[in-house]
Short mmCIF file of C-alpha atoms in Angstrom, two decimals:
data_model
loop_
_atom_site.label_atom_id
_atom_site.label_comp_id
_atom_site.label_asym_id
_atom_site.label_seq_id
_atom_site.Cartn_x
_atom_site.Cartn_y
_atom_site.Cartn_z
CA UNK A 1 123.47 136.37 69.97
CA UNK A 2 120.51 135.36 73.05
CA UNK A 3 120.13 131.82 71.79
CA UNK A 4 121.21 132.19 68.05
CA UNK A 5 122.72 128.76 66.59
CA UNK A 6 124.81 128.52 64.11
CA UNK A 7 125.45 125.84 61.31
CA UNK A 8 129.15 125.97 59.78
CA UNK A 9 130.27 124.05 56.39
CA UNK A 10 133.50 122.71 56.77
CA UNK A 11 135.03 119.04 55.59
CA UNK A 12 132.20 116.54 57.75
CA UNK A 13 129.95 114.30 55.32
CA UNK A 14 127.28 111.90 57.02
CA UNK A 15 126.66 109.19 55.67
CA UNK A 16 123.38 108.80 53.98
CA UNK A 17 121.76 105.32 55.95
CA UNK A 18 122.54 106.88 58.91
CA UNK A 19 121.31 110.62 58.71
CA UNK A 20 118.17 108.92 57.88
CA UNK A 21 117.81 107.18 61.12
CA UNK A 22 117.67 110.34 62.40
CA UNK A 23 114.37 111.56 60.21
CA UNK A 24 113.00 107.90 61.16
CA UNK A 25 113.31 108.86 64.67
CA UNK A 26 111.51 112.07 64.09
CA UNK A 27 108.41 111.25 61.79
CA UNK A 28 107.78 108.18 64.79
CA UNK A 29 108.02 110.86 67.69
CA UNK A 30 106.46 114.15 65.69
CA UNK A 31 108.19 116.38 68.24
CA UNK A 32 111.53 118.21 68.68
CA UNK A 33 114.89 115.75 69.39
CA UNK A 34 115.39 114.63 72.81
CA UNK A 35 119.22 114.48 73.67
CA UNK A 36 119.51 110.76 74.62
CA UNK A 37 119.36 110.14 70.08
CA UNK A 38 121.57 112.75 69.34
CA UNK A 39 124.22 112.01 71.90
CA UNK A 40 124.03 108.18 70.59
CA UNK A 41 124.43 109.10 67.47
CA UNK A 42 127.53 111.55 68.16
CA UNK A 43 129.22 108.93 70.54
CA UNK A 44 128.54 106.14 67.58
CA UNK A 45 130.67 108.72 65.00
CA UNK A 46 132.94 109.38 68.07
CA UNK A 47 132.02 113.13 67.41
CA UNK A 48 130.87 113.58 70.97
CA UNK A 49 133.93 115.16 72.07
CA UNK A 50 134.04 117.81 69.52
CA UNK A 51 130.26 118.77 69.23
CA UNK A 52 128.21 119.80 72.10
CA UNK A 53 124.40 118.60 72.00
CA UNK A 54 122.31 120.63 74.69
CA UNK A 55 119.87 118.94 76.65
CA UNK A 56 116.13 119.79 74.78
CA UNK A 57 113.33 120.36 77.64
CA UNK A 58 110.13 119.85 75.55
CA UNK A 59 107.65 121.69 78.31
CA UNK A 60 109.77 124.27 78.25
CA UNK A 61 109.46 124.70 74.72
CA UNK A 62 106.78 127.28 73.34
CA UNK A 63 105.99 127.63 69.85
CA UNK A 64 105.55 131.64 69.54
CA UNK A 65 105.85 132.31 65.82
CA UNK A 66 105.71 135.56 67.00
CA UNK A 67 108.70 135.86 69.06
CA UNK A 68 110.98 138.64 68.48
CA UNK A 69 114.10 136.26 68.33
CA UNK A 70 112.45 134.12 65.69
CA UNK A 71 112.78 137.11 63.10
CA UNK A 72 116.02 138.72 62.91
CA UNK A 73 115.93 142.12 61.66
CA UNK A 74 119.82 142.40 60.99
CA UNK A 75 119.69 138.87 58.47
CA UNK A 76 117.57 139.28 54.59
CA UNK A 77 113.96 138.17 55.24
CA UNK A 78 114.73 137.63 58.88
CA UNK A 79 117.05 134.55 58.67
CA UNK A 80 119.19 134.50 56.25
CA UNK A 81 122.93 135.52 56.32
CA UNK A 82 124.10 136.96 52.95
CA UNK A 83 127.92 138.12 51.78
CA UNK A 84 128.98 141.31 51.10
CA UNK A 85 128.52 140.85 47.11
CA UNK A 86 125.10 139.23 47.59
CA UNK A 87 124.02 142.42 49.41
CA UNK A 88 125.14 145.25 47.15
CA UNK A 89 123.73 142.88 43.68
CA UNK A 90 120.68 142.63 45.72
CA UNK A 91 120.66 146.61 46.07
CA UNK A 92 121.68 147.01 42.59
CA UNK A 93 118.71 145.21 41.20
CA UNK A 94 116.04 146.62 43.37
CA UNK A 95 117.35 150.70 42.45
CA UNK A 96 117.27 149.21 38.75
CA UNK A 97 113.52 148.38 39.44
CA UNK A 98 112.48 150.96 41.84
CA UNK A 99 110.82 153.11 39.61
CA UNK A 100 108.70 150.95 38.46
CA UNK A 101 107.75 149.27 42.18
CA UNK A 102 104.94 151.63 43.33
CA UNK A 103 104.57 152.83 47.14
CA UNK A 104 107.23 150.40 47.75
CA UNK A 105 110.26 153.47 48.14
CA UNK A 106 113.01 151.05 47.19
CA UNK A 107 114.70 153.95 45.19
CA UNK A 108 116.06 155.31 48.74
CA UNK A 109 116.63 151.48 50.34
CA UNK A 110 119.33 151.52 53.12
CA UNK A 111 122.42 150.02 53.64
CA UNK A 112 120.42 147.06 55.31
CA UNK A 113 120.37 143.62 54.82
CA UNK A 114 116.78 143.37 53.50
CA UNK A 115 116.73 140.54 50.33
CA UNK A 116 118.37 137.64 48.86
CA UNK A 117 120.17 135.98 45.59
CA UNK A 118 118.84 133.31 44.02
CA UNK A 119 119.82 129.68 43.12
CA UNK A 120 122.41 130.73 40.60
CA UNK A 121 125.19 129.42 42.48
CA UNK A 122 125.57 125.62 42.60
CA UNK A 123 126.71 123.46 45.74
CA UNK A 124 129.40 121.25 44.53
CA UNK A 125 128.14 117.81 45.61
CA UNK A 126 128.42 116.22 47.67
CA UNK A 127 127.82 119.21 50.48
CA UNK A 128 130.52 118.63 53.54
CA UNK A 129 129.10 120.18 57.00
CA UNK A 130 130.04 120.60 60.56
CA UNK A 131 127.39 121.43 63.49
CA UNK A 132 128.35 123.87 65.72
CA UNK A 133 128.12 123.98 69.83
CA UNK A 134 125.30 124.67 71.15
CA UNK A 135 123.23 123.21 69.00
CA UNK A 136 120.46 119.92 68.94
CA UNK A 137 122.15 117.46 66.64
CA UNK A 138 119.93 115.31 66.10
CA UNK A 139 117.40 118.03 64.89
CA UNK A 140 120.04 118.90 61.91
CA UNK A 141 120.79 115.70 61.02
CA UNK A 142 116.85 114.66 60.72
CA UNK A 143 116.46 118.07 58.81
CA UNK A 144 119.62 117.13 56.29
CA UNK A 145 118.69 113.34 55.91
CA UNK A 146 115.21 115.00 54.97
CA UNK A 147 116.55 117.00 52.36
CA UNK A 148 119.01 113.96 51.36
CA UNK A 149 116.07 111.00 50.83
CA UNK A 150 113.96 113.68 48.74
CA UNK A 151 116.72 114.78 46.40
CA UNK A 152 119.91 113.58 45.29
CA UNK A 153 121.93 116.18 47.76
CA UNK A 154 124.13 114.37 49.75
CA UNK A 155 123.90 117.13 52.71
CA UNK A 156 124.16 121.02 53.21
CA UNK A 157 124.38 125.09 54.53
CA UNK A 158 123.70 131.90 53.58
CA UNK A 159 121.31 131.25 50.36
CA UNK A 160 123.24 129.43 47.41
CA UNK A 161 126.61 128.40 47.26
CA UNK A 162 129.46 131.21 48.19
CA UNK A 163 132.40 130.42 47.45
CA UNK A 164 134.80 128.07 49.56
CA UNK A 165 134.40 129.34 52.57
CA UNK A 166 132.70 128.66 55.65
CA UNK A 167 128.86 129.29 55.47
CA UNK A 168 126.00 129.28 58.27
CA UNK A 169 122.70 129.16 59.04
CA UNK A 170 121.03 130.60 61.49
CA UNK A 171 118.64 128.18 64.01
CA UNK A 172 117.26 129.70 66.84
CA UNK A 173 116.74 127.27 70.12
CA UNK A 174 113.09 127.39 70.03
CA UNK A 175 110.55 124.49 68.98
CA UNK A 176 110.34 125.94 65.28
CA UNK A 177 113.79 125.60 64.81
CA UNK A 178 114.01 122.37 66.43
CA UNK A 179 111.07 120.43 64.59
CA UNK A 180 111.86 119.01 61.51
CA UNK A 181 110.31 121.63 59.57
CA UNK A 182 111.90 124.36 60.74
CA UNK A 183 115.28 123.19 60.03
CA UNK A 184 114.44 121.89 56.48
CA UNK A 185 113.28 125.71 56.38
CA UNK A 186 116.42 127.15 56.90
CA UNK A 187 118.33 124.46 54.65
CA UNK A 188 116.19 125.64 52.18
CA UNK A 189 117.27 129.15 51.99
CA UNK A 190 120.87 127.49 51.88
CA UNK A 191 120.44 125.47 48.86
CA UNK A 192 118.92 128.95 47.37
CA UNK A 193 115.43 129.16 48.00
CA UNK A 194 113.55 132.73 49.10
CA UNK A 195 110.68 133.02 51.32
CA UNK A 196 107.77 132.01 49.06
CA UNK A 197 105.88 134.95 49.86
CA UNK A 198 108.35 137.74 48.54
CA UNK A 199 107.91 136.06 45.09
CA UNK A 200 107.73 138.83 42.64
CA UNK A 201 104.31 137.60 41.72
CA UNK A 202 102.65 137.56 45.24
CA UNK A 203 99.82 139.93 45.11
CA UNK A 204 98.47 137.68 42.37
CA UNK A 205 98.20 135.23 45.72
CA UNK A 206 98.03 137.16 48.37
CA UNK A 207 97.43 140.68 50.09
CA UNK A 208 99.34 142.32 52.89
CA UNK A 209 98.02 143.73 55.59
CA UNK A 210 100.49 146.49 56.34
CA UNK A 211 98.45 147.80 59.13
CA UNK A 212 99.15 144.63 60.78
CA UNK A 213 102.96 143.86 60.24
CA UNK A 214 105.46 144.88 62.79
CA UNK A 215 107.54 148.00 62.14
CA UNK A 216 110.73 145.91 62.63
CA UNK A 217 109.15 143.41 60.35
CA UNK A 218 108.31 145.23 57.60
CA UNK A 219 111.72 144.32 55.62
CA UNK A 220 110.48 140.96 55.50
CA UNK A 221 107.70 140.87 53.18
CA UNK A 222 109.36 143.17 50.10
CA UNK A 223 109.32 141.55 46.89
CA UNK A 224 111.95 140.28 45.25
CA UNK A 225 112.66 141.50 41.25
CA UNK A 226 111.88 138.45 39.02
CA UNK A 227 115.63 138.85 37.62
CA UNK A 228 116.69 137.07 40.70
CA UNK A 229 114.66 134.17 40.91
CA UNK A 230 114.29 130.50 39.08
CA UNK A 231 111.43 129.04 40.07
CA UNK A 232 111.65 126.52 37.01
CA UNK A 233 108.21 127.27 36.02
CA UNK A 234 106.52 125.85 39.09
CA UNK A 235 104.91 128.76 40.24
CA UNK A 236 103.55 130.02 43.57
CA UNK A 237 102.87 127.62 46.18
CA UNK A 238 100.84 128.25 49.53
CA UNK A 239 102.11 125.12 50.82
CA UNK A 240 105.83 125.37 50.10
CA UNK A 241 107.73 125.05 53.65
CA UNK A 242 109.60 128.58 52.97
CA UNK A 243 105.79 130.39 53.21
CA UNK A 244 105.62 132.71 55.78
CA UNK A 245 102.41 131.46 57.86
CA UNK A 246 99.25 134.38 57.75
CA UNK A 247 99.95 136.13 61.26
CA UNK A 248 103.91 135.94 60.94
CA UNK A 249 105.68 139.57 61.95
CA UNK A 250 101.96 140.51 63.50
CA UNK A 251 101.85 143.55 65.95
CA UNK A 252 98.21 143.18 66.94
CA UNK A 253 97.69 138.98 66.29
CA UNK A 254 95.87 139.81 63.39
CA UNK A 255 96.80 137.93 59.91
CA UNK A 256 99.66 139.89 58.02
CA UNK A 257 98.69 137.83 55.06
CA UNK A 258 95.50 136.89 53.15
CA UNK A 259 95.61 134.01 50.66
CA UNK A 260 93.34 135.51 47.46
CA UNK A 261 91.93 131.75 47.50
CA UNK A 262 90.70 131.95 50.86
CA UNK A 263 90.65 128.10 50.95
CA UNK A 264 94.55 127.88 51.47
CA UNK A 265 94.16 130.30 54.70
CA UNK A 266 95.19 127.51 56.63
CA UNK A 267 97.90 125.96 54.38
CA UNK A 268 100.43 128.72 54.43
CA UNK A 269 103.23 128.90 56.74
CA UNK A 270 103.35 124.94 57.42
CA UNK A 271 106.98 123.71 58.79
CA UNK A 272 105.71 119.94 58.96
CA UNK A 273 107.17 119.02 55.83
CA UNK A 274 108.76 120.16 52.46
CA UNK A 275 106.42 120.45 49.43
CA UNK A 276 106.58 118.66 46.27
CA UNK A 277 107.24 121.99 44.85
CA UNK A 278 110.19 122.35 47.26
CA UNK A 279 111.24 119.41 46.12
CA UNK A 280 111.27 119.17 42.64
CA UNK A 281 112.84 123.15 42.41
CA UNK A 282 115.81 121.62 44.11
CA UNK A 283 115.88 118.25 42.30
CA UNK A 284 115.85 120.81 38.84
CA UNK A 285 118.70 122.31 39.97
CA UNK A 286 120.90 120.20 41.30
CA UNK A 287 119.79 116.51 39.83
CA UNK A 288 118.90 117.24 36.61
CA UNK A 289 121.71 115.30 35.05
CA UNK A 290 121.62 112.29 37.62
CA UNK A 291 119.49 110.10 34.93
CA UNK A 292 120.12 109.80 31.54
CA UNK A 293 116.90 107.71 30.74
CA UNK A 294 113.24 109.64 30.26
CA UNK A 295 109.74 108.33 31.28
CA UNK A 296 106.78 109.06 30.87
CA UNK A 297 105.75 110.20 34.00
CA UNK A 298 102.15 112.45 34.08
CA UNK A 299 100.53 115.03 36.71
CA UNK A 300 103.61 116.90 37.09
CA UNK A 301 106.08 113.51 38.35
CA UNK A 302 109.22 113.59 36.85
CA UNK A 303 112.07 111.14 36.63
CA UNK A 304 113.32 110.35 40.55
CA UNK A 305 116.91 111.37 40.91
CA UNK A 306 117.41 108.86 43.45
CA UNK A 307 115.91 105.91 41.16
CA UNK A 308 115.79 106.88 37.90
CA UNK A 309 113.72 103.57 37.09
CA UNK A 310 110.52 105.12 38.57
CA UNK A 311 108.44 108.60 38.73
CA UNK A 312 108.50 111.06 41.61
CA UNK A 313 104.59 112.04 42.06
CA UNK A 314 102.13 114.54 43.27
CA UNK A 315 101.01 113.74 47.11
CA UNK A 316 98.25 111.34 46.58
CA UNK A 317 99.09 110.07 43.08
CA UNK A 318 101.14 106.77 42.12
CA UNK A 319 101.54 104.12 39.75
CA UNK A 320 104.59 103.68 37.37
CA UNK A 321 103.74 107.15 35.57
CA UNK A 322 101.89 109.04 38.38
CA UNK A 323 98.67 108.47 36.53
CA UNK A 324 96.87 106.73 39.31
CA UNK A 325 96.16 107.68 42.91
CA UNK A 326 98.50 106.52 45.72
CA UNK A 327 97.76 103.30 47.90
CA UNK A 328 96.36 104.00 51.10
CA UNK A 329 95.83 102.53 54.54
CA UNK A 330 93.62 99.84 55.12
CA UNK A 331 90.18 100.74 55.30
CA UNK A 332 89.51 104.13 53.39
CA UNK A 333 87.45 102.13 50.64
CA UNK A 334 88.10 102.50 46.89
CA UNK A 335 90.94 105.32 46.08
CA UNK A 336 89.55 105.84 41.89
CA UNK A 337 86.00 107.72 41.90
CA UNK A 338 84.17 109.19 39.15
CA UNK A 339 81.74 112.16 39.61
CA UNK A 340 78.58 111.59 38.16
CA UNK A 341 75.49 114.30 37.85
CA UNK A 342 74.74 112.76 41.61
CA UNK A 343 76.15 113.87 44.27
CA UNK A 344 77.92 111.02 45.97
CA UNK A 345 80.34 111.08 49.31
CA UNK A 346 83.90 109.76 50.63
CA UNK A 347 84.18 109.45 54.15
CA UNK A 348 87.19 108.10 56.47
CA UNK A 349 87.49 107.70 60.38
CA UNK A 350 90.40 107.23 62.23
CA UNK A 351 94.53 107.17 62.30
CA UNK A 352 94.92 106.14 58.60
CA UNK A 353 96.08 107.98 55.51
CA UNK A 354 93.79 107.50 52.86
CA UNK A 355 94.27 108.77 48.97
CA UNK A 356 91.24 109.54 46.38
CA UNK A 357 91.60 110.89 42.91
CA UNK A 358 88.24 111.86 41.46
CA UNK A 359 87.42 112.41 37.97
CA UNK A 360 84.36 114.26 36.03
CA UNK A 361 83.98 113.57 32.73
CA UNK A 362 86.41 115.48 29.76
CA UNK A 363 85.85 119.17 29.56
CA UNK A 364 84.04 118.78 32.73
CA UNK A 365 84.76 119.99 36.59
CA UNK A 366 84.43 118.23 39.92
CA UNK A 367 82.59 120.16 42.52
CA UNK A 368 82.54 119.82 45.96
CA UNK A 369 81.89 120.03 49.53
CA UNK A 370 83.34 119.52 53.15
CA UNK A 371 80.82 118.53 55.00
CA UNK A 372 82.62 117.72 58.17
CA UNK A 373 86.61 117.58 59.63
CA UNK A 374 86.96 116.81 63.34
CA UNK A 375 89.27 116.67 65.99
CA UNK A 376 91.99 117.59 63.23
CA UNK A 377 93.45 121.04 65.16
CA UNK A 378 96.91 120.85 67.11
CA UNK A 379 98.17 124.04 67.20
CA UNK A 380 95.98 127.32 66.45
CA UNK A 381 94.92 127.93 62.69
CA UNK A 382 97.00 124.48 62.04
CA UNK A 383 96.65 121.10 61.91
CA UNK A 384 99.86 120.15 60.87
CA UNK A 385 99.69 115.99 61.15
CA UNK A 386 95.63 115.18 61.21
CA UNK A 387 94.17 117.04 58.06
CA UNK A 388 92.02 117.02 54.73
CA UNK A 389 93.71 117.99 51.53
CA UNK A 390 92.39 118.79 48.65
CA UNK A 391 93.98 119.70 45.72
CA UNK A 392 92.03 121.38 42.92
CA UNK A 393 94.20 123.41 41.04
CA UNK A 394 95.55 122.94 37.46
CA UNK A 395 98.60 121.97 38.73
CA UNK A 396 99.12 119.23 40.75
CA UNK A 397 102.83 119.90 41.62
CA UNK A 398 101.24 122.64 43.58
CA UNK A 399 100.19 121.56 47.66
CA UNK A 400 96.47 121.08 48.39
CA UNK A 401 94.28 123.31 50.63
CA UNK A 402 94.68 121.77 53.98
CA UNK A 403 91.44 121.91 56.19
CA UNK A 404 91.67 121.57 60.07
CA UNK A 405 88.08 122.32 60.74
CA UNK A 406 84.52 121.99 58.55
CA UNK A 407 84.78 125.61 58.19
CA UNK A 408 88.06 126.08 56.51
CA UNK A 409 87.14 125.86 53.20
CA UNK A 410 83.99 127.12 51.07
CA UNK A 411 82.21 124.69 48.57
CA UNK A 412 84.50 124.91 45.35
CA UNK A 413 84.83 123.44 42.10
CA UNK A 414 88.13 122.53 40.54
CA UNK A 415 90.56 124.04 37.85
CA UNK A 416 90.55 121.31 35.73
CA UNK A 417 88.64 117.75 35.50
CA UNK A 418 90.39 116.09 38.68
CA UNK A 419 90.76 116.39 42.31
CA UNK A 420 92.81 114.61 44.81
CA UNK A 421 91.26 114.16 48.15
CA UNK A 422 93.88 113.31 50.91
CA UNK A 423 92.73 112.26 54.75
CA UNK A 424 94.85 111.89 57.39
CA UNK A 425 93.53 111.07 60.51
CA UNK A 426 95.46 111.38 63.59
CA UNK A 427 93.89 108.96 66.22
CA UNK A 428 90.04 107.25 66.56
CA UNK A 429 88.40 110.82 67.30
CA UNK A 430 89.80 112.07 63.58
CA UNK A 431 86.61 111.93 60.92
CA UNK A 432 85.96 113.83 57.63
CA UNK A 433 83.02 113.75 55.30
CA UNK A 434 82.90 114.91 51.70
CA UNK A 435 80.49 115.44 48.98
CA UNK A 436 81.51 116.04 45.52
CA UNK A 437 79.80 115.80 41.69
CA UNK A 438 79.91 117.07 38.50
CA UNK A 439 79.62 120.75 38.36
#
């Protein structure tokens, strides 16, 4: 199906230590696999003579979230492969609701494959695999060890568990599929997740731009009824890695999307890494059982299913309870700040991940300002490993705006009386200035 990839579960489990060799190999390289890892890796398991890894050209390698192929109008939401019975409940529900849906005609919906089922349906663990011909190896792997250190999955493959089966996903043989975000992206609709932005409750978020979206796109941004989703009261999240980014199905390179915060412009549609949100939906789901002990754990951390001795916490918080902010690099100065009626600053230069967590007073708010963020942009509209993050909402569980440029982001004030103030710099050119106070 002109370059489509598929994914097949059958009786293949690999072994924790060394699926995570794999994501080592990635995060140190931040590109898509080379063969030379893979094919190691597949002699090593003497595998090589039953899977095929194809030979990965990285010039030759364009990352057009754009492309036709990328978006398949046959799958739910574009890429995702459904069963018979998911398809006709997923018709059921939407006639039930159509009357209520607006100038969204879903009362006269076709026999196409258009949504998706939720996480109702449980992998029994752990989740046995087999990787198809055709396909970069060593991308998968990275993309299921990924999924395995962050949760207590063992390993993975249409949207939820169906039955016993074989089950696929499709990856097409482009850079987005290949990075380490893009497969965690399709794993993700296997383990059950949706698209973010088809959440029944996206216009509170965002607004469509119909005038911009594709005709054979427009299937993927319906909404999905709220009777078919669990999103264990985490809410939306702009940074989860199943958002669509804000020019995704465009006819005309204009944005398809608008965030209604227009700070997290910027964050949507990033396939760099999986959210804590992402996370922690799956870790509900699955793990929830895995520890028998509670702690205390603040900010949103909850008991790690992995360890259940410690907390699994916010990006940029730590500590035993996630009650304090995260150690950083060398060199980024003290992490705990307190805003004060005077406006003070945090700066940081350089390749170096550094963590603050400032505080205004109780019943107070922190506001503040970006003053400058240089040399962060990679890609167009996305910086996706040299960036400022702030996150200001309520919620910490929730990803931060992430700023590429000075510009991205308008002076704000935060939701509540804390912010937390991530840099990551991506070489010696990388800089970022910040003012902040009480507001």
């Amino acid at each position: 199906m002109n370059f489509l990839c598929l994914i097949f579960a059958v009786l293949c489990l690999i072994q924790l230590n060394d699926a995570r060799s794999f994501l080592a190999s990635y995060e140190n390289q931040k590109e898509a696999f080379t063969e030379s890892k893979s094919t190691q890796y597949l002699k090593d398991k003497r595998l090589d003579k039953s899977t095929n890894v194809k030979n990965i050209n990285n010039e030759s390698l364009e990352i057009d979230l754009q492309n036709e192929s990328m978006i398949k109008p046959n799958f739910f939401e574009g890429d995702i492969v459904l069963t018979d019975e998911q398809w006709a409940l997923i018709r059921q529900e939407i006639r039930k609701q159509s009357s209520s849906l607006g100038n969204e005609s879903f009362s006269t919906l076709p026999e196409e494959r258009t949504l998706i089922s939720n996480l109702a349906q449980r992998w029994t663990l752990p989740i046995r695999f087999f990787i198809n011909s055709d396909v970069n190896a060593t991308a998968v792997l990275a993309g299921i060890a990924k999924w395995e250190k962050e949760t207590c999955i063992p390993c993975s493959s249409y949207v939820g568990k169906v039955g016993t089966s074989f089950q696929e996903i499709s990856i097409v043989n482009q850079y987005y599929c290949l990075a380490l975000g893009g497969v965690c992206h399709e794993i993700g609709h296997a383990l059950g997740f949706f698209h973010e932005h088809n959440r029944y409750d996206r216009d509170e978020y965002i607004r469509l731009q119909t005038q911009n979206i594709k005709p054979s796109s427009e299937s993927q941004f319906k909404k999905e009824p709220a009777s078919l989703m669990n999103d264990y009261g985490l809410g939306y999240d702009y940074g989860s890695i199943m958002h669509y980014s804000a020019d995704q199905g465009s006819a005309n390179n204009k944005p398809t999307l608008i965030t209604r915060d227009p700070n997290y412009q910027t964050t949507v549609g990033q396939r760099v890494d999986l959210s804590f949100a992402d996370v922690k939906k799956v870790n509900l789901a699955y793990c929830n059982s895995k520890c028998s002990n509670t702690l205390a754990c603040r900010n949103g951390g909850y008991v790690d299913p992995n360890n259940c001795q410690q907390c699994k916490c916010p990006l940029g918080l730590g500590g035993s309870f996630c009650e304090t902010v995260a150690l950083s690099s060398s060199g980024c100065g003290k992490g705990d700040l307190t805003a004060t009626n005077s406006v003070q600053s945090i700066s940081a230069t350089g390749p170096k991940t550094c963590n603050y967590l400032i505080t205004a007073p109780p019943g107070r708010r922190v506001f503040f300002r970006l003053t400058e963020a240089r040399e962060f942009e990679v890609l167009p509209n996305s910086c996706p490993y040299a960036f400022v993050s702030v996150n200001y909402s309520k919620a910490f569980t929730k990803n931060g705006i992430h700023a590429c440029r000075t510009t991205d982001f308008r002076i704000s004030t935060s939701e509540h009386e804390q912010i937390i103030v991530i840099y990551h710099g991506f070489d010696n050119s990388s800089r970022f200035t910040m003012n902040y106070r009480i507001a």
